[in-house]
mmCIF file of C-alpha atoms in Angstrom:
data_model
loop_
_atom_site.group_PDB
_atom_site.id
_atom_site.type_symbol
_atom_site.label_atom_id
_atom_site.label_comp_id
_atom_site.label_asym_id
_atom_site.label_seq_id
_atom_site.Cartn_x
_atom_site.Cartn_y
_atom_site.Cartn_z
ATOM 1 C CA MET A 190 11.652 12.609 0.852
ATOM 2 C CA ASN A 191 12.136 9.226 0.794
ATOM 3 C CA ILE A 192 9.476 7.463 -2.496
ATOM 4 C CA GLN A 193 6.397 6.927 0.508
ATOM 5 C CA GLU A 194 6.163 10.721 1.543
ATOM 6 C CA LYS A 195 6.438 11.594 -2.457
ATOM 7 C CA VAL A 196 3.620 9.311 -3.182
ATOM 8 C CA SER A 197 1.769 11.233 0.261
ATOM 9 C CA LYS A 198 3.295 14.869 -0.726
ATOM 10 C CA ASP A 199 1.676 14.199 -4.960
ATOM 11 C CA PHE A 200 -1.225 12.516 -4.285
ATOM 12 C CA ILE A 201 -2.743 16.430 -1.646
ATOM 13 C CA GLN A 202 -1.108 17.578 -5.409
ATOM 14 C CA ALA A 203 -3.513 15.241 -7.391
ATOM 15 C CA ARG A 204 -6.149 15.749 -5.253
ATOM 16 C CA LYS A 205 -5.726 20.459 -6.218
ATOM 17 C CA ASN A 206 -5.665 19.081 -9.510
ATOM 18 C CA ARG A 207 -8.535 16.810 -10.336
ATOM 19 C CA ASP A 208 -6.345 13.860 -11.834
ATOM 20 C CA THR A 209 -8.599 11.194 -11.336
ATOM 21 C CA LEU A 210 -6.138 8.173 -12.283
ATOM 22 C CA LYS A 211 -3.390 9.461 -10.781
ATOM 23 C CA ILE A 212 -5.406 9.991 -7.687
ATOM 24 C CA ASN A 213 -6.538 6.621 -7.440
ATOM 25 C CA VAL A 214 -3.221 4.719 -7.783
ATOM 26 C CA LEU A 215 -1.775 6.775 -5.553
ATOM 27 C CA ARG A 216 -4.852 6.208 -3.266
ATOM 28 C CA ILE A 217 -4.177 2.068 -3.782
ATOM 29 C CA ILE A 218 -0.546 2.945 -3.957
ATOM 30 C CA LYS A 219 -0.921 5.065 0.394
ATOM 31 C CA SER A 220 -3.506 2.714 0.904
ATOM 32 C CA HIS A 221 -0.829 -0.337 0.952
ATOM 33 C CA PHE A 222 1.918 1.783 2.872
ATOM 34 C CA ASP A 223 -0.798 2.450 5.619
ATOM 35 C CA THR A 224 -1.860 -1.425 6.115
ATOM 36 C CA TYR A 225 1.601 -2.324 6.518
ATOM 37 C CA LYS A 226 1.783 0.189 8.808
ATOM 38 C CA ILE A 227 -0.768 -1.116 11.290
ATOM 39 C CA ASP A 228 0.337 -4.659 10.218
ATOM 40 C CA HIS A 229 3.683 -4.712 11.256
ATOM 41 C CA GLN A 230 4.097 -1.391 13.864
ATOM 42 C CA LYS A 231 6.556 -0.335 12.231
ATOM 43 C CA GLU A 232 6.970 1.418 8.422
ATOM 44 C CA MET A 233 8.354 -0.030 5.037
ATOM 45 C CA THR A 234 12.126 0.473 4.606
ATOM 46 C CA GLU A 235 12.822 2.011 0.913
ATOM 47 C CA GLU A 236 14.100 -1.371 -0.144
ATOM 48 C CA GLU A 237 10.364 -2.737 0.381
ATOM 49 C CA THR A 238 9.371 0.505 -1.161
ATOM 50 C CA ILE A 239 10.503 -0.211 -4.506
ATOM 51 C CA ASN A 240 9.410 -4.221 -3.853
ATOM 52 C CA TYR A 241 6.092 -3.608 -3.680
ATOM 53 C CA LEU A 242 6.148 -0.882 -6.404
ATOM 54 C CA LEU A 243 8.177 -3.181 -8.884
ATOM 55 C CA LYS A 244 5.423 -5.725 -7.974
ATOM 56 C CA GLU A 245 2.723 -3.577 -9.494
ATOM 57 C CA GLN A 246 4.647 -2.269 -12.318
ATOM 58 C CA LYS A 247 4.830 -6.567 -12.740
ATOM 59 C CA GLN A 248 0.863 -6.288 -12.445
ATOM 60 C CA THR A 249 0.054 -3.618 -14.947
ATOM 61 C CA ASN A 250 2.678 -4.578 -17.440
ATOM 62 C CA GLU A 251 0.419 -7.886 -17.371
ATOM 63 C CA ALA A 252 -2.647 -6.419 -17.032
ATOM 64 C CA ILE A 253 -1.501 -4.249 -20.509
ATOM 65 C CA GLU A 254 -0.868 -8.094 -22.481
ATOM 66 C CA PHE A 255 -3.105 -9.250 -21.595
ATOM 67 C CA ALA A 256 -5.517 -5.864 -22.585
ATOM 68 C CA GLU A 257 -4.221 -5.919 -25.879
ATOM 69 C CA LYS A 258 -4.884 -9.555 -26.634
ATOM 70 C CA ALA A 259 -8.674 -9.284 -26.002
ATOM 71 C CA ASN A 260 -8.457 -6.317 -28.385
ATOM 72 C CA ARG A 261 -9.119 -3.550 -25.516
ATOM 73 C CA GLU A 262 -7.375 0.488 -26.945
ATOM 74 C CA ASP A 263 -9.598 1.643 -23.353
ATOM 75 C CA LEU A 264 -7.302 -0.426 -21.087
ATOM 76 C CA VAL A 265 -4.506 -0.342 -22.746
ATOM 77 C CA LYS A 266 -4.185 2.669 -22.423
ATOM 78 C CA GLU A 267 -5.307 3.241 -18.812
ATOM 79 C CA ASN A 268 -2.618 0.675 -18.063
ATOM 80 C CA ARG A 269 0.001 2.063 -19.345
ATOM 81 C CA GLU A 270 -0.967 5.802 -17.162
ATOM 82 C CA LYS A 271 -0.389 3.760 -14.696
ATOM 83 C CA LEU A 272 1.968 2.069 -15.948
ATOM 84 C CA ALA A 273 4.000 5.666 -16.147
ATOM 85 C CA ILE A 274 2.990 7.037 -12.732
ATOM 86 C CA ILE A 275 3.946 3.915 -10.985
ATOM 87 C CA THR A 276 7.096 4.038 -12.981
ATOM 88 C CA SER A 277 8.034 7.341 -11.573
ATOM 89 C CA TYR A 278 8.632 6.599 -8.108
ATOM 90 C CA LEU A 279 11.019 3.940 -8.857
ATOM 91 C CA PRO A 280 14.237 4.246 -9.390
ATOM 92 C CA LYS A 281 16.737 3.380 -12.230
ATOM 93 C CA MET A 282 17.960 0.126 -12.531
ATOM 94 C CA MET A 283 20.376 -1.089 -13.185
ATOM 95 C CA THR A 284 20.952 -2.944 -16.905
ATOM 96 C CA LYS A 285 22.270 -6.103 -17.614
ATOM 97 C CA GLU A 286 25.588 -5.224 -17.978
ATOM 98 C CA GLU A 287 26.246 -3.379 -15.115
ATOM 99 C CA ILE A 288 24.899 -6.440 -13.749
ATOM 100 C CA GLN A 289 27.129 -8.135 -15.406
ATOM 101 C CA ASP A 290 29.935 -5.830 -14.153
ATOM 102 C CA TYR A 291 28.839 -6.241 -10.719
ATOM 103 C CA LEU A 292 29.408 -9.418 -10.635
ATOM 104 C CA ILE A 293 31.920 -10.812 -12.350
ATOM 105 C CA LEU A 294 33.497 -8.624 -9.578
ATOM 106 C CA LYS A 295 32.123 -10.102 -6.841
ATOM 107 C CA ASP A 296 33.604 -13.834 -8.360
ATOM 108 C CA VAL A 297 29.533 -15.242 -8.676
ATOM 109 C CA PRO A 298 31.465 -17.535 -11.550
ATOM 110 C CA SER A 299 33.063 -19.490 -8.847
ATOM 111 C CA LEU A 300 29.616 -19.421 -6.605
ATOM 112 C CA SER A 301 27.496 -22.663 -6.856
ATOM 113 C CA MET A 302 24.090 -21.741 -8.531
ATOM 114 C CA LYS A 303 22.364 -22.009 -5.047
ATOM 115 C CA ASP A 304 24.870 -19.169 -3.190
ATOM 116 C CA ALA A 305 25.206 -17.512 -6.186
ATOM 117 C CA MET A 306 21.046 -16.379 -6.692
ATOM 118 C CA LYS A 307 21.415 -16.137 -2.780
ATOM 119 C CA LEU A 308 24.541 -12.896 -3.102
ATOM 120 C CA ALA A 309 23.573 -11.655 -5.700
ATOM 121 C CA ILE A 310 19.639 -11.575 -5.293
ATOM 122 C CA GLY A 311 20.911 -10.055 -1.428
ATOM 123 C CA GLU A 312 22.665 -7.658 -2.908
ATOM 124 C CA LEU A 313 20.130 -5.831 -5.437
ATOM 125 C CA ASN A 314 17.563 -5.988 -4.704
ATOM 126 C CA GLY A 315 15.283 -2.591 -5.354
ATOM 127 C CA LYS A 316 18.474 -1.870 -7.103
ATOM 128 C CA ALA A 317 17.922 -4.367 -10.782
ATOM 129 C CA GLU A 318 15.035 -6.714 -11.128
ATOM 130 C CA LYS A 319 14.773 -10.276 -9.854
ATOM 131 C CA LYS A 320 14.474 -11.413 -13.485
ATOM 132 C CA MET A 321 17.191 -9.697 -14.826
ATOM 133 C CA ILE A 322 19.486 -10.967 -11.862
ATOM 134 C CA SER A 323 18.532 -14.664 -12.027
ATOM 135 C CA GLN A 324 18.664 -14.251 -16.013
ATOM 136 C CA VAL A 325 22.592 -13.129 -16.034
ATOM 137 C CA VAL A 326 23.612 -15.963 -12.411
ATOM 138 C CA LYS A 327 22.720 -18.521 -14.955
ATOM 139 C CA GLU A 328 24.600 -16.646 -18.160
ATOM 140 C CA LEU A 329 27.879 -16.523 -15.726
ATOM 141 C CA LEU A 330 27.812 -19.507 -14.639
ATOM 142 C CA GLY A 331 26.725 -21.509 -17.782
ATOM 143 C CA LYS A 332 23.254 -22.661 -17.320
#
């Protein structure tokens, strides 16, 4: 079962359980999937789905930071619950060490920065956070 099917199934279950927060979060995600399908005349690939969820995860983390700065514990709590829902659909991301090992095997240290980033992002897209990939490439190239 792919992520989109799991989201649809869980959305129906959340409606049966009357889980308002989960319904709202999954409705937004499903809406994005449907809009993409209409606009592009095709389903999102698994990689595109993961990238969308990573974007949502990042935005939710930013919302948590802003709510903490504003001392709004109610928003912090709500966004943490939302983050847990979003994260549950993401595959386990690679750790920094796993990324380093993978890139060393691909002989990234011998490439230029542009080529190294292109290779790393292309091959690890959806398997690791882009910010982490960028950081590891810069460390390997000594920049």
